[in-house]
Short mmCIF file of C-alpha atoms in Angstrom, two decimals:
data_model
loop_
_atom_site.label_atom_id
_atom_site.label_comp_id
_atom_site.label_asym_id
_atom_site.label_seq_id
_atom_site.Cartn_x
_atom_site.Cartn_y
_atom_site.Cartn_z
CA UNK A 1 -64.95 -34.43 -9.68
CA UNK A 2 -63.72 -35.01 -5.92
CA UNK A 3 -66.54 -35.18 -3.85
CA UNK A 4 -66.26 -32.60 -0.50
CA UNK A 5 -64.26 -35.25 1.72
CA UNK A 6 -60.69 -34.79 3.62
CA UNK A 7 -58.57 -33.35 0.60
CA UNK A 8 -55.89 -35.51 2.60
CA UNK A 9 -58.35 -38.51 3.46
CA UNK A 10 -58.18 -38.88 -0.91
CA UNK A 11 -53.74 -38.44 -1.32
CA UNK A 12 -53.46 -40.55 1.26
CA UNK A 13 -55.83 -43.48 0.24
CA UNK A 14 -54.26 -44.47 -2.45
CA UNK A 15 -51.42 -47.52 -0.48
CA UNK A 16 -49.58 -48.65 -3.08
CA UNK A 17 -48.12 -46.97 -5.98
CA UNK A 18 -47.71 -50.51 -8.24
CA UNK A 19 -50.31 -53.45 -8.77
CA UNK A 20 -49.76 -56.94 -10.52
CA UNK A 21 -52.42 -59.60 -12.59
CA UNK A 22 -51.45 -60.86 -9.32
CA UNK A 23 -53.11 -58.22 -7.37
CA UNK A 24 -56.13 -58.45 -9.23
CA UNK A 25 -56.34 -61.83 -9.11
CA UNK A 26 -55.86 -62.22 -5.21
CA UNK A 27 -59.20 -58.69 -5.34
CA UNK A 28 -61.10 -61.86 -7.40
CA UNK A 29 -61.05 -64.17 -5.22
CA UNK A 30 -61.52 -62.23 -2.42
CA UNK A 31 -64.55 -60.34 -3.55
CA UNK A 32 -66.62 -62.51 -5.50
CA UNK A 33 -68.75 -63.46 -3.39
CA UNK A 34 -69.57 -59.11 -2.48
CA UNK A 35 -71.85 -57.24 -2.13
CA UNK A 36 -71.64 -54.32 -4.95
CA UNK A 37 -72.14 -51.36 -2.27
CA UNK A 38 -69.22 -53.41 -0.75
CA UNK A 39 -66.96 -54.11 -4.32
CA UNK A 40 -66.91 -50.44 -4.66
CA UNK A 41 -65.64 -49.40 -0.60
CA UNK A 42 -63.22 -52.27 -1.07
CA UNK A 43 -62.26 -50.26 -4.90
CA UNK A 44 -62.47 -47.12 -2.99
CA UNK A 45 -60.00 -47.73 -0.09
CA UNK A 46 -57.60 -49.35 -2.11
CA UNK A 47 -57.21 -47.25 -6.10
CA UNK A 48 -58.10 -43.87 -3.64
CA UNK A 49 -57.19 -40.30 -6.55
CA UNK A 50 -56.39 -42.99 -8.59
CA UNK A 51 -59.89 -44.54 -9.41
CA UNK A 52 -62.91 -43.16 -11.31
CA UNK A 53 -66.31 -43.89 -11.83
CA UNK A 54 -67.62 -44.34 -15.65
CA UNK A 55 -71.43 -43.26 -15.31
CA UNK A 56 -74.10 -43.75 -18.67
CA UNK A 57 -75.77 -41.33 -17.73
CA UNK A 58 -78.79 -44.42 -17.13
CA UNK A 59 -79.62 -46.71 -14.18
CA UNK A 60 -75.34 -46.98 -13.18
CA UNK A 61 -76.09 -44.38 -11.34
CA UNK A 62 -76.19 -46.78 -8.30
CA UNK A 63 -72.66 -46.67 -9.01
CA UNK A 64 -72.27 -43.36 -7.08
CA UNK A 65 -75.45 -44.23 -4.62
CA UNK A 66 -72.51 -47.29 -3.38
CA UNK A 67 -69.81 -44.76 -3.37
CA UNK A 68 -71.55 -41.65 -1.83
CA UNK A 69 -73.08 -43.92 0.71
CA UNK A 70 -69.31 -45.16 1.58
CA UNK A 71 -68.72 -42.12 3.20
CA UNK A 72 -64.87 -42.73 0.87
CA UNK A 73 -64.56 -40.00 -1.43
CA UNK A 74 -64.22 -40.13 -4.59
CA UNK A 75 -64.44 -39.55 -8.43
CA UNK A 76 -66.58 -39.34 -11.60
CA UNK A 77 -66.98 -39.09 -15.17
CA UNK A 78 -68.73 -39.06 -17.88
CA UNK A 79 -68.22 -39.30 -21.56
CA UNK A 80 -69.77 -36.21 -23.07
CA UNK A 81 -69.89 -37.28 -27.52
CA UNK A 82 -71.74 -34.79 -28.51
CA UNK A 83 -74.41 -37.04 -30.09
CA UNK A 84 -76.39 -37.43 -26.79
CA UNK A 85 -80.49 -37.13 -26.28
CA UNK A 86 -81.36 -33.90 -23.98
CA UNK A 87 -82.83 -35.98 -21.51
CA UNK A 88 -78.99 -37.70 -20.48
CA UNK A 89 -78.21 -33.44 -20.89
CA UNK A 90 -80.16 -32.65 -17.77
CA UNK A 91 -79.31 -36.36 -15.92
CA UNK A 92 -75.71 -35.46 -15.70
CA UNK A 93 -77.02 -32.31 -14.19
CA UNK A 94 -79.48 -33.76 -11.38
CA UNK A 95 -77.22 -36.48 -10.63
CA UNK A 96 -74.31 -33.45 -9.66
CA UNK A 97 -77.02 -31.39 -7.68
CA UNK A 98 -78.39 -34.74 -6.26
CA UNK A 99 -75.48 -35.80 -4.87
CA UNK A 100 -73.10 -32.68 -4.98
CA UNK A 101 -70.79 -33.33 -6.74
CA UNK A 102 -69.01 -32.25 -10.19
CA UNK A 103 -68.25 -34.92 -13.30
CA UNK A 104 -65.53 -34.33 -14.74
CA UNK A 105 -66.42 -35.01 -18.72
CA UNK A 106 -64.90 -35.92 -21.60
CA UNK A 107 -64.83 -35.06 -25.27
CA UNK A 108 -63.62 -36.67 -28.99
CA UNK A 109 -60.78 -34.14 -30.50
CA UNK A 110 -62.92 -31.99 -32.46
CA UNK A 111 -60.44 -32.37 -35.74
CA UNK A 112 -61.28 -35.91 -36.32
CA UNK A 113 -64.62 -35.49 -35.61
CA UNK A 114 -64.58 -33.25 -37.61
CA UNK A 115 -62.76 -35.37 -40.54
CA UNK A 116 -65.68 -37.69 -39.77
CA UNK A 117 -68.58 -36.03 -40.72
CA UNK A 118 -67.55 -33.46 -43.99
CA UNK A 119 -65.42 -36.92 -45.85
CA UNK A 120 -68.49 -39.47 -44.51
CA UNK A 121 -72.16 -37.57 -43.21
CA UNK A 122 -73.66 -37.29 -39.50
CA UNK A 123 -75.13 -40.27 -39.73
CA UNK A 124 -72.13 -42.72 -41.88
CA UNK A 125 -73.00 -45.74 -38.83
CA UNK A 126 -76.35 -46.42 -40.85
CA UNK A 127 -74.47 -47.24 -43.52
CA UNK A 128 -71.22 -48.19 -42.59
CA UNK A 129 -71.81 -49.46 -38.77
CA UNK A 130 -71.44 -47.71 -35.46
CA UNK A 131 -67.12 -48.90 -35.07
CA UNK A 132 -65.84 -45.71 -36.44
CA UNK A 133 -67.75 -43.28 -34.69
CA UNK A 134 -67.73 -44.64 -31.60
CA UNK A 135 -64.56 -44.92 -31.39
CA UNK A 136 -63.63 -41.05 -33.20
CA UNK A 137 -66.53 -40.33 -30.16
CA UNK A 138 -66.26 -42.50 -27.51
CA UNK A 139 -63.52 -44.94 -27.30
CA UNK A 140 -59.72 -42.48 -27.83
CA UNK A 141 -61.53 -40.04 -25.04
CA UNK A 142 -62.59 -43.12 -22.76
CA UNK A 143 -59.17 -44.60 -22.95
CA UNK A 144 -57.48 -40.20 -22.50
CA UNK A 145 -59.58 -40.74 -19.73
CA UNK A 146 -58.21 -43.87 -18.07
CA UNK A 147 -54.90 -43.13 -18.82
CA UNK A 148 -54.35 -41.11 -15.94
CA UNK A 149 -55.57 -43.64 -13.57
CA UNK A 150 -54.92 -46.73 -11.04
CA UNK A 151 -58.66 -48.43 -11.63
CA UNK A 152 -62.04 -47.64 -12.50
CA UNK A 153 -65.52 -49.37 -12.23
CA UNK A 154 -67.76 -49.35 -14.63
CA UNK A 155 -71.60 -50.98 -14.06
CA UNK A 156 -71.60 -53.93 -16.28
CA UNK A 157 -74.11 -56.68 -15.40
CA UNK A 158 -73.54 -60.00 -16.91
CA UNK A 159 -77.69 -60.27 -17.71
CA UNK A 160 -76.79 -56.91 -20.18
CA UNK A 161 -75.50 -58.58 -23.09
CA UNK A 162 -74.82 -61.92 -25.36
CA UNK A 163 -71.24 -60.00 -24.81
CA UNK A 164 -71.40 -59.84 -21.02
CA UNK A 165 -72.44 -63.05 -20.16
CA UNK A 166 -69.03 -63.94 -18.19
CA UNK A 167 -68.26 -60.60 -17.14
CA UNK A 168 -65.64 -60.31 -13.74
CA UNK A 169 -66.90 -58.63 -10.63
CA UNK A 170 -62.81 -57.43 -11.52
CA UNK A 171 -60.45 -57.41 -13.61
CA UNK A 172 -57.00 -56.64 -15.10
CA UNK A 173 -58.75 -54.77 -18.29
CA UNK A 174 -57.84 -56.68 -20.56
CA UNK A 175 -58.32 -53.54 -24.11
CA UNK A 176 -56.91 -49.90 -22.02
CA UNK A 177 -54.08 -49.52 -20.56
CA UNK A 178 -53.71 -46.85 -17.00
CA UNK A 179 -50.65 -44.74 -15.33
CA UNK A 180 -49.00 -47.30 -14.21
CA UNK A 181 -49.60 -49.91 -17.67
CA UNK A 182 -52.02 -52.50 -15.99
CA UNK A 183 -55.65 -50.88 -15.52
CA UNK A 184 -58.16 -52.64 -12.74
CA UNK A 185 -61.02 -52.46 -13.46
CA UNK A 186 -64.47 -52.82 -10.74
CA UNK A 187 -67.28 -54.42 -12.73
CA UNK A 188 -69.63 -53.80 -8.97
CA UNK A 189 -73.02 -54.82 -10.91
CA UNK A 190 -72.16 -57.97 -12.81
CA UNK A 191 -74.51 -60.64 -11.01
CA UNK A 192 -76.95 -58.19 -10.18
CA UNK A 193 -79.90 -58.35 -12.32
CA UNK A 194 -82.19 -55.62 -13.48
CA UNK A 195 -84.99 -55.86 -11.49
CA UNK A 196 -82.99 -55.84 -8.41
CA UNK A 197 -81.05 -52.66 -9.76
CA UNK A 198 -84.42 -51.12 -10.44
CA UNK A 199 -86.41 -51.70 -7.26
CA UNK A 200 -82.92 -50.62 -5.41
CA UNK A 201 -83.42 -46.83 -7.96
CA UNK A 202 -87.75 -46.81 -7.09
CA UNK A 203 -86.55 -47.96 -3.08
CA UNK A 204 -84.50 -45.58 -2.95
CA UNK A 205 -85.80 -42.84 -4.53
CA UNK A 206 -82.56 -42.03 -6.49
CA UNK A 207 -82.89 -40.31 -9.99
CA UNK A 208 -83.15 -41.39 -13.13
CA UNK A 209 -82.87 -40.18 -16.65
CA UNK A 210 -86.67 -38.59 -18.18
CA UNK A 211 -86.40 -41.37 -21.79
CA UNK A 212 -86.54 -44.66 -18.62
CA UNK A 213 -90.06 -43.76 -18.13
CA UNK A 214 -89.80 -43.19 -22.13
CA UNK A 215 -89.64 -47.16 -23.14
CA UNK A 216 -86.41 -46.31 -23.15
CA UNK A 217 -83.50 -48.86 -21.17
CA UNK A 218 -79.67 -49.29 -22.87
CA UNK A 219 -79.46 -45.37 -23.81
CA UNK A 220 -76.19 -44.30 -25.43
CA UNK A 221 -76.33 -41.66 -28.12
CA UNK A 222 -78.93 -40.01 -29.30
CA UNK A 223 -79.38 -41.74 -32.88
CA UNK A 224 -78.41 -44.86 -31.84
CA UNK A 225 -80.42 -45.34 -29.67
CA UNK A 226 -84.61 -46.04 -28.98
CA UNK A 227 -87.32 -47.32 -27.25
CA UNK A 228 -88.15 -50.98 -27.67
CA UNK A 229 -90.96 -53.19 -26.89
CA UNK A 230 -91.81 -55.59 -23.50
CA UNK A 231 -90.70 -58.61 -24.40
CA UNK A 232 -87.29 -57.26 -26.60
CA UNK A 233 -84.46 -57.62 -24.72
CA UNK A 234 -83.06 -54.62 -22.92
CA UNK A 235 -80.25 -53.69 -25.41
CA UNK A 236 -82.18 -54.23 -28.56
CA UNK A 237 -82.54 -50.53 -28.97
CA UNK A 238 -79.01 -50.00 -29.51
CA UNK A 239 -77.74 -50.02 -33.01
CA UNK A 240 -81.07 -52.03 -34.07
CA UNK A 241 -79.36 -52.01 -37.41
CA UNK A 242 -76.37 -54.48 -36.23
CA UNK A 243 -75.73 -57.80 -34.98
CA UNK A 244 -76.71 -58.96 -32.06
CA UNK A 245 -72.90 -59.83 -31.32
CA UNK A 246 -71.51 -57.00 -32.12
CA UNK A 247 -73.56 -54.93 -29.60
CA UNK A 248 -70.63 -53.32 -28.39
CA UNK A 249 -69.66 -49.49 -28.87
CA UNK A 250 -65.28 -50.36 -28.52
CA UNK A 251 -65.89 -49.37 -24.18
CA UNK A 252 -65.14 -52.51 -22.84
CA UNK A 253 -64.34 -56.27 -24.47
CA UNK A 254 -62.48 -59.49 -23.84
CA UNK A 255 -63.72 -60.08 -20.23
CA UNK A 256 -60.70 -62.08 -17.71
CA UNK A 257 -59.59 -61.34 -14.52
#
C-alpha cells in the first residue's frame, strides 16, 4: 500500500541509490538514542518508496501509528501463512480501515505448501520442529518481499526474547538481501518495554488484535500460538513444545549493527 499523499513526494524521497555498511553505522550512531517515532520518520525520509513496515497483526501496529503520524508516505506488508487466527485476519481489515491503507500481503508458494502437507501432514511441526514449516510459509515469502526493497522496519523489542537482547535500532540485515544486496533493517521499538507499548496503544485508542484480550501476547500462526499465564514470559505462548532458545521462525537472527 502507498499512503494517499503526493506520488511525487514518494518518488523523490529516497535520496541515494546505494547504501554501504558505513552508512548504516552512521545511521546507528545518530539514531541509537532516538525515540521510535523519530527513527521511523528518519527511515521514511531516507528510503522513501524503497522501505516498508513489516506488520504481524499484533502490537507492532505502533509502527503504523508512528508512520502515519510522520505525515510521510509509507508502505506496509504482512505475511499471510494460511494458518493465522480468524481474529488476526479481522484485525488486518480493521487496521486497513483505521489508517486508510492497503497492506501488501505476501503468500507462500502453493506448490511447496502442498508438497509439505502431502508428505508430512498438517501438523508435522509438532514432531520435527517448526523450522521447515516456517521456512516455507514465512521465510520464503519474506525473502521475496525484501528482495524488492532497500530497507525494512520491524517491531522487534529486546524484551521479547533471549535471542533479541542485543537488538540494535538499525543494522545491516544479517540474514536477508535487498534489491541492492545490502539490506538495512530498522528496529525502532528495540528499547521499548511491553508495558510502554500497551500504555501507548490504550492511551491513543489504537485498534488491537482481539486475541490480546484472550490471553495471547506474542501472536503467530494458530497451531503454534496459545494464551499464557500472567507469570509467563510473552514468548512462552509460541512453539511451547520447543526449547526457549529456538523460539525464532527465521525472520530475525544475528543482531549486528
